[in-house]
PDB file of C-alpha atoms in Angstrom:
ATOM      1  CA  UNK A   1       0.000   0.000   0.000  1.00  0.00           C
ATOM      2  CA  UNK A   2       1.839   3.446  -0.697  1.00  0.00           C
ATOM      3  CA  UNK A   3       0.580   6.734   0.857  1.00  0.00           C
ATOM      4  CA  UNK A   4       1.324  10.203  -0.513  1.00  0.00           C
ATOM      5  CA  UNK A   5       1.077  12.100   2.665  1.00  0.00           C
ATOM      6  CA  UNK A   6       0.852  15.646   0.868  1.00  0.00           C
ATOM      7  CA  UNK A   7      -0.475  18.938   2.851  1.00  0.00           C
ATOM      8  CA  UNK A   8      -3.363  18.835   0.296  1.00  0.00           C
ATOM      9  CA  UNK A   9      -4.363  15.477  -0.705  1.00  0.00           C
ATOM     10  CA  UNK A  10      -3.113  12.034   0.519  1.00  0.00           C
ATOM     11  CA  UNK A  11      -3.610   9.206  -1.820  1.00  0.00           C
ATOM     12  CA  UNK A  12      -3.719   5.414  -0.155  1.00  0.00           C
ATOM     13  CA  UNK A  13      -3.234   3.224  -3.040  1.00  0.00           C
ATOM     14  CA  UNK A  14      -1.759  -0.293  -4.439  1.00  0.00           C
ATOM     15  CA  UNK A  15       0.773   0.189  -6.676  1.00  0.00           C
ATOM     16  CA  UNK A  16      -0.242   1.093 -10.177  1.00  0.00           C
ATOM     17  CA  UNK A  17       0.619  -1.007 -13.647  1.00  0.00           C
ATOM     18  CA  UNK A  18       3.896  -1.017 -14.894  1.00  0.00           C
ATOM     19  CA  UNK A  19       6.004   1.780 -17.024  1.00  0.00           C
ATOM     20  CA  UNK A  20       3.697   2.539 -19.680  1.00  0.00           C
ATOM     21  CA  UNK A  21       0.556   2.152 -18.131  1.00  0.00           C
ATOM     22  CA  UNK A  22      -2.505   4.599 -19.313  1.00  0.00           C
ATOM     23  CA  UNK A  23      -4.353   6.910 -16.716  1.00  0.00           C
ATOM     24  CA  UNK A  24      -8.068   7.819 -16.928  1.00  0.00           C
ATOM     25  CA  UNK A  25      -9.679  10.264 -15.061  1.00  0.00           C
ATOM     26  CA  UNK A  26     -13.407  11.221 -14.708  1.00  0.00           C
ATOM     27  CA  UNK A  27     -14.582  14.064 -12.160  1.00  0.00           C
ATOM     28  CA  UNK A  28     -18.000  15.596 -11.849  1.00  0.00           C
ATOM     29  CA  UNK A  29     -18.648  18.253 -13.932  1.00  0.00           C
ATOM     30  CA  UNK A  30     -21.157  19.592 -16.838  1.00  0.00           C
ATOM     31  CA  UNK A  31     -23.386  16.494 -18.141  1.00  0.00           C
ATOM     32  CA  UNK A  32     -21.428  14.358 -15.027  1.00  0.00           C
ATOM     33  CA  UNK A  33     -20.080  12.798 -18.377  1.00  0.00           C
ATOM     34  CA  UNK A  34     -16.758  11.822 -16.973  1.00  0.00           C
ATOM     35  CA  UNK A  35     -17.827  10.164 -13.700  1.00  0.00           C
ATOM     36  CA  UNK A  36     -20.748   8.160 -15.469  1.00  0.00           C
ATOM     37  CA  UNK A  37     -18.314   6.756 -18.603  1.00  0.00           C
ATOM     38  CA  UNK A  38     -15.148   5.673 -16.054  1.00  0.00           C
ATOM     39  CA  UNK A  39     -17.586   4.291 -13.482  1.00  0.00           C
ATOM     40  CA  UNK A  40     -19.786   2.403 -16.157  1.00  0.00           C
ATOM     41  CA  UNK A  41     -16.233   1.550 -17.481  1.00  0.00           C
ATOM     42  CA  UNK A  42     -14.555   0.076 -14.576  1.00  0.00           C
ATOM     43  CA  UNK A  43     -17.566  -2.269 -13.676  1.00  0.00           C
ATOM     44  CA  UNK A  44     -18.702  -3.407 -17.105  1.00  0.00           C
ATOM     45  CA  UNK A  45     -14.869  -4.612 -17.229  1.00  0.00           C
ATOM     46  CA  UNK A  46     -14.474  -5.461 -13.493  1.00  0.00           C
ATOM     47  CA  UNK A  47     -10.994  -3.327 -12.770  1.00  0.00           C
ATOM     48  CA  UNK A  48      -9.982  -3.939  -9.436  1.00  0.00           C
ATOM     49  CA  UNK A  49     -10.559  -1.522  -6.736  1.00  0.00           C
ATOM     50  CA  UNK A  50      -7.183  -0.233  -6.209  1.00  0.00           C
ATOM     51  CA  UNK A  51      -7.007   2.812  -3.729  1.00  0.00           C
ATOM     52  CA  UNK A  52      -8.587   6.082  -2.786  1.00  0.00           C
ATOM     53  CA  UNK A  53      -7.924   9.495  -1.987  1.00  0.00           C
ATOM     54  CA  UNK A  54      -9.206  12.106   0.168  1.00  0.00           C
ATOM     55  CA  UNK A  55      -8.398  15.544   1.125  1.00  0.00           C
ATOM     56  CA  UNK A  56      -9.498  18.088   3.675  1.00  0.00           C
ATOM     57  CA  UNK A  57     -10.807  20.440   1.101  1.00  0.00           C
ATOM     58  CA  UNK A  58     -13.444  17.524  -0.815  1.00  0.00           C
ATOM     59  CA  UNK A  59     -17.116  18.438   0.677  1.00  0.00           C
ATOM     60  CA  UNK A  60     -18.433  16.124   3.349  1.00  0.00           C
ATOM     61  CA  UNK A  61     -20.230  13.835   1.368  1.00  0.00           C
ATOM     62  CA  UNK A  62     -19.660   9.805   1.020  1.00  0.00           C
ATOM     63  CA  UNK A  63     -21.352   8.202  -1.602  1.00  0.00           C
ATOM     64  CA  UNK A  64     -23.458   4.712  -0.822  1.00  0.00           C
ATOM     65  CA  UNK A  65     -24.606   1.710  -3.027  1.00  0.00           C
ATOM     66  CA  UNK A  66     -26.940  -0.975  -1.462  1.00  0.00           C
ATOM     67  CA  UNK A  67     -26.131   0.407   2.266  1.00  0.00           C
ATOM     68  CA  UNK A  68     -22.205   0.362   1.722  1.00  0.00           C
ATOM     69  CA  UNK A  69     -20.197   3.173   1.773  1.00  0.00           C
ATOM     70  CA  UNK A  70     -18.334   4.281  -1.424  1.00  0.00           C
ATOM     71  CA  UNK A  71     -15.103   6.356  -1.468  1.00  0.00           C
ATOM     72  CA  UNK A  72     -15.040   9.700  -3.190  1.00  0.00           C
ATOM     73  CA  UNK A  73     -12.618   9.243  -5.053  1.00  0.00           C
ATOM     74  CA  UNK A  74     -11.352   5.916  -6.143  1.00  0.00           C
ATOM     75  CA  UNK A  75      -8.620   3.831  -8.156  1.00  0.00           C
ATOM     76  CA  UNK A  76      -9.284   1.161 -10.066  1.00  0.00           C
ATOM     77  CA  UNK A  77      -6.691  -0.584 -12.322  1.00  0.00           C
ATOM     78  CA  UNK A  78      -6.835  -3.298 -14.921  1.00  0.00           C
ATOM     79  CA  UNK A  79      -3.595  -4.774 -17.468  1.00  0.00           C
ATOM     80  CA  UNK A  80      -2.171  -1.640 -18.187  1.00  0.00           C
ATOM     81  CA  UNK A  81      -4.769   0.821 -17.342  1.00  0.00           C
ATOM     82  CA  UNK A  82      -5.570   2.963 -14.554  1.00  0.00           C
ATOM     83  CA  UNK A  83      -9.110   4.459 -13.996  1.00  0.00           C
ATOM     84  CA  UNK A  84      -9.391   7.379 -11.195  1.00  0.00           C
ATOM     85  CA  UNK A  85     -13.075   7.923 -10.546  1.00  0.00           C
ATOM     86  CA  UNK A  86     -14.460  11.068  -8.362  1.00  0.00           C
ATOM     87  CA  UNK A  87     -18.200  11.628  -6.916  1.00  0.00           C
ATOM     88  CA  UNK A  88     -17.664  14.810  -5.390  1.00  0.00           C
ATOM     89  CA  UNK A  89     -16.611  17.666  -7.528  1.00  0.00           C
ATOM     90  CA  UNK A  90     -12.865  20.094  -6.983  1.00  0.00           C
ATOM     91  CA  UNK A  91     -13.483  23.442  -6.290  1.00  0.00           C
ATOM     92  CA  UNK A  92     -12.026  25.489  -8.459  1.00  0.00           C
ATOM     93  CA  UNK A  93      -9.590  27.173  -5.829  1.00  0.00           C
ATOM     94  CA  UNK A  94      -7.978  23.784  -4.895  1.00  0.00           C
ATOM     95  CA  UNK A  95      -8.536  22.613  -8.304  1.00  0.00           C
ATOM     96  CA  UNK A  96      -3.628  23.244  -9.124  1.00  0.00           C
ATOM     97  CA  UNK A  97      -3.484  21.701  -5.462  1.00  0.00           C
ATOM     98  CA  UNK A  98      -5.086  18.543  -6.239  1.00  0.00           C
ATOM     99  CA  UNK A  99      -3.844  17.804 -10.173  1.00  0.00           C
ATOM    100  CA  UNK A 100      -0.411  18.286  -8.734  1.00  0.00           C
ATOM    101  CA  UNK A 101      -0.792  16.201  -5.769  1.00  0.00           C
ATOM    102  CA  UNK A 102      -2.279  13.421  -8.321  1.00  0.00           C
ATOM    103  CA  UNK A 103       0.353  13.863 -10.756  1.00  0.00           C
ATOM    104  CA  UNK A 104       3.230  13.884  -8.280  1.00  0.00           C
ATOM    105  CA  UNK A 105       1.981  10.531  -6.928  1.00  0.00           C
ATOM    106  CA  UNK A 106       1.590   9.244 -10.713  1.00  0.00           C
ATOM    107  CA  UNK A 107       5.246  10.718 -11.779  1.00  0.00           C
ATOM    108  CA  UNK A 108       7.211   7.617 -10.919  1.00  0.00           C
ATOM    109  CA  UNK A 109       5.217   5.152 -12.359  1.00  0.00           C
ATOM    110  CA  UNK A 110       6.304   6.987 -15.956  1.00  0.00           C
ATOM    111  CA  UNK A 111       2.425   6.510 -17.234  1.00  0.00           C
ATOM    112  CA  UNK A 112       2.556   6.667 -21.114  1.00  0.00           C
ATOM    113  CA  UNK A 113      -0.384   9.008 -21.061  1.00  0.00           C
ATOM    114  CA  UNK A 114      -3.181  10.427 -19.241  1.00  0.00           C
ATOM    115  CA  UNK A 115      -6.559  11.082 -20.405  1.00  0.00           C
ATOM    116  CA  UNK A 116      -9.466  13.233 -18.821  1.00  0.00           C
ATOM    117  CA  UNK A 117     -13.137  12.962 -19.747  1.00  0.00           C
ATOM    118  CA  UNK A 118     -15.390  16.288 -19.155  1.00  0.00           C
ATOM    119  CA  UNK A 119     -18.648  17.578 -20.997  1.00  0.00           C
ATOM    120  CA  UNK A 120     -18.994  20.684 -23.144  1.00  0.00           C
ATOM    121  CA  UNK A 121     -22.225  22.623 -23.059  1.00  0.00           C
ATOM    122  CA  UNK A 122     -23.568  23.212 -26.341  1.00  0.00           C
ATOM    123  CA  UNK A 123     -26.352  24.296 -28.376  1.00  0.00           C
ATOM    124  CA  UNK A 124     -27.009  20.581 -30.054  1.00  0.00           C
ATOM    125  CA  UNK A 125     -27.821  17.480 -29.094  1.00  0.00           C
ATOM    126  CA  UNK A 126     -25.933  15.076 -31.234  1.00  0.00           C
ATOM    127  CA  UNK A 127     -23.584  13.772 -28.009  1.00  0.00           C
ATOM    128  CA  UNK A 128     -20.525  14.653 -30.272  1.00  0.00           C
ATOM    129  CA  UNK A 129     -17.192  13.330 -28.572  1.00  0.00           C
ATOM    130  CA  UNK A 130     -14.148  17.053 -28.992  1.00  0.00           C
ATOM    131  CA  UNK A 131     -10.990  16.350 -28.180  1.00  0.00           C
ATOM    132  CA  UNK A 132      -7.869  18.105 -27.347  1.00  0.00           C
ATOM    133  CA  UNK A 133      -4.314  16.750 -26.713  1.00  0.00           C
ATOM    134  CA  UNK A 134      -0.837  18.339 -24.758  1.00  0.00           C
ATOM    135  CA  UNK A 135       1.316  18.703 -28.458  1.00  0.00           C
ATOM    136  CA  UNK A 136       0.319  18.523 -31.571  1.00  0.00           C
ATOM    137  CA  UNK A 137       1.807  15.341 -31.881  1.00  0.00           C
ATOM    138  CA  UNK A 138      -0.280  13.682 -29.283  1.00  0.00           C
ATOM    139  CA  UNK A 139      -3.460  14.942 -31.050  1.00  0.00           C
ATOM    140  CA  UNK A 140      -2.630  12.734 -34.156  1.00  0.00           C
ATOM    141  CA  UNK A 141      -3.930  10.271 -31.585  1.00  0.00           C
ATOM    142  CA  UNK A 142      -7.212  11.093 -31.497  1.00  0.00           C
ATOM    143  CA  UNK A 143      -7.791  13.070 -34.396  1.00  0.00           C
ATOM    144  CA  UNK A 144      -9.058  10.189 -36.108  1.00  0.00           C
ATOM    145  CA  UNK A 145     -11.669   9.391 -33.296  1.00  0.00           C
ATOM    146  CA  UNK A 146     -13.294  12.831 -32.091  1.00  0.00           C
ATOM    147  CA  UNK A 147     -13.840  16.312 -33.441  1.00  0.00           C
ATOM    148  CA  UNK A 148     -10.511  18.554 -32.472  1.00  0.00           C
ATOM    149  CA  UNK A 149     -11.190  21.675 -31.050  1.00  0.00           C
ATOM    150  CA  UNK A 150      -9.996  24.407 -33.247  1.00  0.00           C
ATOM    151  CA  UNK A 151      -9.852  27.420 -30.233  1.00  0.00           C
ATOM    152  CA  UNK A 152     -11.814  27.665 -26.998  1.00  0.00           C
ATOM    153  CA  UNK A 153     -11.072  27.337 -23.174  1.00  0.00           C
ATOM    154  CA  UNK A 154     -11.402  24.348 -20.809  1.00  0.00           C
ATOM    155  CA  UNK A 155     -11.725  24.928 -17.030  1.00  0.00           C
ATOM    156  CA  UNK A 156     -11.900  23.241 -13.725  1.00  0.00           C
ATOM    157  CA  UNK A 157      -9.975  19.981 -13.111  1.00  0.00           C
ATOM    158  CA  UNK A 158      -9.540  18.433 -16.391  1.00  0.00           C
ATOM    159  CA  UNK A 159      -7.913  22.077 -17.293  1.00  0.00           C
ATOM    160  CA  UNK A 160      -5.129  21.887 -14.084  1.00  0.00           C
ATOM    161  CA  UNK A 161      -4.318  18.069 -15.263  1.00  0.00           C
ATOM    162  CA  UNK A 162      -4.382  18.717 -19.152  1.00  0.00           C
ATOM    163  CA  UNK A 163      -2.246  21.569 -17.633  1.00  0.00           C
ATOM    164  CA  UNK A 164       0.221  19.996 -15.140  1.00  0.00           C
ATOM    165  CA  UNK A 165       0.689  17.431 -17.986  1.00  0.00           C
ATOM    166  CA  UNK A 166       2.154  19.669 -20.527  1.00  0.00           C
ATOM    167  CA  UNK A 167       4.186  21.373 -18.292  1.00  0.00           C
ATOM    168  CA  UNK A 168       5.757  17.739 -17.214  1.00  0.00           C
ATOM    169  CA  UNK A 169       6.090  16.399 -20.780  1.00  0.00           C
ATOM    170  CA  UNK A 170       3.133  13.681 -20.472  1.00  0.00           C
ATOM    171  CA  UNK A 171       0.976  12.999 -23.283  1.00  0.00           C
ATOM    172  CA  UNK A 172      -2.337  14.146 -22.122  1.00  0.00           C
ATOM    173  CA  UNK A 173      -5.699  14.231 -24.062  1.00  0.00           C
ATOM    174  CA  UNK A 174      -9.566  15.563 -23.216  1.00  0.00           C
ATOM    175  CA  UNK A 175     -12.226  13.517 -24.545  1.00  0.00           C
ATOM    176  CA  UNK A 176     -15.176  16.217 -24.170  1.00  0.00           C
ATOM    177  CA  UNK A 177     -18.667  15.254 -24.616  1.00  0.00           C
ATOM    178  CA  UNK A 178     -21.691  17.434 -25.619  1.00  0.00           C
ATOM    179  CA  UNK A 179     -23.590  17.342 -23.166  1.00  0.00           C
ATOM    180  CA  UNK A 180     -26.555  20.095 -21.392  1.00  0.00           C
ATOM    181  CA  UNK A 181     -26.191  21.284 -17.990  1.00  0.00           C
ATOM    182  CA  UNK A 182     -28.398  17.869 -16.745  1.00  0.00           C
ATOM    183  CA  UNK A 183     -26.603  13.950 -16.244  1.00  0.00           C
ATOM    184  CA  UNK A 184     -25.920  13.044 -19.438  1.00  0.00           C
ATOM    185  CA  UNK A 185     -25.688   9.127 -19.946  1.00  0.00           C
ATOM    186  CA  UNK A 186     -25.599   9.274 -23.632  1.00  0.00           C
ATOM    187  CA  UNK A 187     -22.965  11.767 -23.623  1.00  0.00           C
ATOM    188  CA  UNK A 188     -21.082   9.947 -21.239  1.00  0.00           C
ATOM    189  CA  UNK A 189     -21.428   6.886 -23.507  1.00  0.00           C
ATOM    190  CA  UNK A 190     -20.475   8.732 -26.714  1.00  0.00           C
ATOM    191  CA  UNK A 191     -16.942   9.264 -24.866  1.00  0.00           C
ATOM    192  CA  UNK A 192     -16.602   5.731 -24.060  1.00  0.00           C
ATOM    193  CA  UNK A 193     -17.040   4.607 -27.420  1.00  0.00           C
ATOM    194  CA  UNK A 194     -13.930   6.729 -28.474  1.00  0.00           C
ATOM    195  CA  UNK A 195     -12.083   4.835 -25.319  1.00  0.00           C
ATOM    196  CA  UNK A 196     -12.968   1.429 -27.836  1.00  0.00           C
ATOM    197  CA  UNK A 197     -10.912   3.270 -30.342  1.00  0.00           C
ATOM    198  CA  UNK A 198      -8.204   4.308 -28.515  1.00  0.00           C
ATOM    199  CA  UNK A 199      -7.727   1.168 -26.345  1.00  0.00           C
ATOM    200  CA  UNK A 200      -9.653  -1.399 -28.213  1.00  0.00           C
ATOM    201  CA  UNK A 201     -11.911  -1.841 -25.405  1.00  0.00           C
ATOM    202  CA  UNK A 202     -14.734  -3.899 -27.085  1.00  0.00           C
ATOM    203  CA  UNK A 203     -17.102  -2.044 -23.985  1.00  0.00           C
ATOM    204  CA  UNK A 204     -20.809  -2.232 -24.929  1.00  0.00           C
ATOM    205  CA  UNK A 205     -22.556   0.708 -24.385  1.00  0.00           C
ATOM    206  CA  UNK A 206     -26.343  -0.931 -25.203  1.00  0.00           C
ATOM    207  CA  UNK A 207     -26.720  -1.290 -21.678  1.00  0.00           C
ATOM    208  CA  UNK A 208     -26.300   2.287 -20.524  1.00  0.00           C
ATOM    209  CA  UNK A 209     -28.076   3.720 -23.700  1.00  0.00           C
ATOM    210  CA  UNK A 210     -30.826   1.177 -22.049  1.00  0.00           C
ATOM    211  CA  UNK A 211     -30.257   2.328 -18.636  1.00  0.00           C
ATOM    212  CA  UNK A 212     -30.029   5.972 -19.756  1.00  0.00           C
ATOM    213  CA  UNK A 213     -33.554   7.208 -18.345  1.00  0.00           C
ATOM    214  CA  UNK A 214     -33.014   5.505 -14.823  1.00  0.00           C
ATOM    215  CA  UNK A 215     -29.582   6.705 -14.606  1.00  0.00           C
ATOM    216  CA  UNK A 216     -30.407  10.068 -15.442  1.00  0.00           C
ATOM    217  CA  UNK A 217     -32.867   9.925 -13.309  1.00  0.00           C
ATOM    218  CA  UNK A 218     -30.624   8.469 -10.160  1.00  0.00           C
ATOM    219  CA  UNK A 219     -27.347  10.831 -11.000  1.00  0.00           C
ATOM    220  CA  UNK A 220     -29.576  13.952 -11.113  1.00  0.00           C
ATOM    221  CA  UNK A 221     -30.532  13.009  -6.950  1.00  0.00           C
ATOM    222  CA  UNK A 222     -26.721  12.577  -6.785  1.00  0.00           C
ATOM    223  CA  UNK A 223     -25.711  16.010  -8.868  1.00  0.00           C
ATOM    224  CA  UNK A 224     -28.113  18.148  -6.349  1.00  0.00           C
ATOM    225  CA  UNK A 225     -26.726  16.977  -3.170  1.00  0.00           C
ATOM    226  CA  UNK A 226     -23.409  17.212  -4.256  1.00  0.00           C
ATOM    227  CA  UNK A 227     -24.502  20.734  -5.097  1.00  0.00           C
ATOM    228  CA  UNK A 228     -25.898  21.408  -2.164  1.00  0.00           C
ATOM    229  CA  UNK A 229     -22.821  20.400   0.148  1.00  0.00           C
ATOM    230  CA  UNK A 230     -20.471  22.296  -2.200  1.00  0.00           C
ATOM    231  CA  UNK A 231     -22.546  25.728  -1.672  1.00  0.00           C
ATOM    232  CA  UNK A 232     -22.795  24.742   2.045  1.00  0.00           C
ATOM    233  CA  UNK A 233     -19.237  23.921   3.239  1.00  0.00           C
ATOM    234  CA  UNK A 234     -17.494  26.681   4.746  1.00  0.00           C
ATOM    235  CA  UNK A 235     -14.999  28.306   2.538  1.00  0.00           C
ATOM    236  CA  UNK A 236     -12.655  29.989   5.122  1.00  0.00           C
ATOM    237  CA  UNK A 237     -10.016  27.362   5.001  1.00  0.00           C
ATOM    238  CA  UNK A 238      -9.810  27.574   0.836  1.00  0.00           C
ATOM    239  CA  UNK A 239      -6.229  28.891  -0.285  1.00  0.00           C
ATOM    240  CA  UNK A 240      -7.202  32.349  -1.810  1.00  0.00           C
ATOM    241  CA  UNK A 241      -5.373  33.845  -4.880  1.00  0.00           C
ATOM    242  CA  UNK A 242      -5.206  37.855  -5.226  1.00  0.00           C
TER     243      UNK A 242
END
């Protein structure tokens, strides 16, 4: 078990796949695209339930399934992928704080690249799958499997990792899913069947297209209270930034 003991986040983990080893990440955000895909994802496939994290800026809110307690944020791992999967969302002020505390525990395991899932707000509803990559030379990845971005912005989380990945030299990529400010099961599954693509996968999504109206349903419960205990918890001890 290793433990990054870090001022903001401490991660209690197994030890991830070997060199080379690819790093998915879904946190709550618009659509709740990311955390529906991974989570479908890492069940659908069984990965193994690897670690968690936790940090004394996440909102006071534990997740449960059938009366049993579910981390916040959890690892999973399977061959030579790693799947981190968050029910509480970052606040935006802690947002550098926690991609560099993940990516500092990730750094010696030399992953060959990390990918974030997050939704983008639109105008349609065709569940289109944009993507953006750390060098133009990592987009050649998945140029071939989404819709690149030609010039926009991309905030929150996925932004500090996308970020703190550049900076390192990691190949890092954002699968984006149109999605409406709602959950978004469709979205989320439009994402995972780029993740077929890029990892050959072989994940059927029937059964969350199936699903979609009971998830949506479920995940919208979820999205409020998370909402509610992020507009509730006191701020005070939130690093501020003139």
């Amino acid at each position: 078990m290793t433990i990054d003991s870090s001022h903001d986040l401490k991660i209690f983990s197994k030890p991830l796949p070997g060199e080379g080893a690819a790093v998915l990440m879904g946190f709550p955000g618009s659509g709740l695209v990311g955390t529906i895909a991974l989570q479908y994802l890492v069940d659908q496939l069984e990965f193994e339930l690897a670690g968690t994290m936790t940090s004394r800026y996440f909102p006071p809110l534990a997740m449960m399934n059938k009366g049993v307690i579910n981390d916040p944020v959890r690892v999973y791992t399977k061959n030579n992928i790693a799947a981190i999967v968050a029910d509480i969302p970052i606040h935006p002020m802690i947002c550098y704080e926690i991609s560099n505390g993940i990516l500092d525990w990730l750094a010696p395991y030399k992953p060959k690249e990390v990918l974030t899932i997050a939704g983008i707000v639109t105008n349609e509803s065709e569940k289109r799958v944009f993507g953006v990559a750390t060098t133009a030379e990592a987009l050649k990845r998945i140029e071939d499997h989404t819709l690149v971005l030609p010039i926009g912005s991309i905030s929150g989380i996925a932004s500090s990792i996308l970020t703190g990945c550049k900076i390192r030299g990691i190949p890092a990529f954002g699968l984006l899913g149109e999605t409406v400010n709602a959950p978004d099961p469709r979205s989320s599954a439009a994402t995972i069947e780029v993740l077929n693509k890029m990892y050959n996968l072989g994940l059927d999504v029937k059964p969350l297209l199936e699903q979609a109206e009971e998830i949506e349903q479920s995940m919208h419960r979820i999205s409020e209270e998370v909402q509610q205990s992020a507009d509730t918890s006191p701020k005070k001890d939130l690093p501020m930034y003139g």
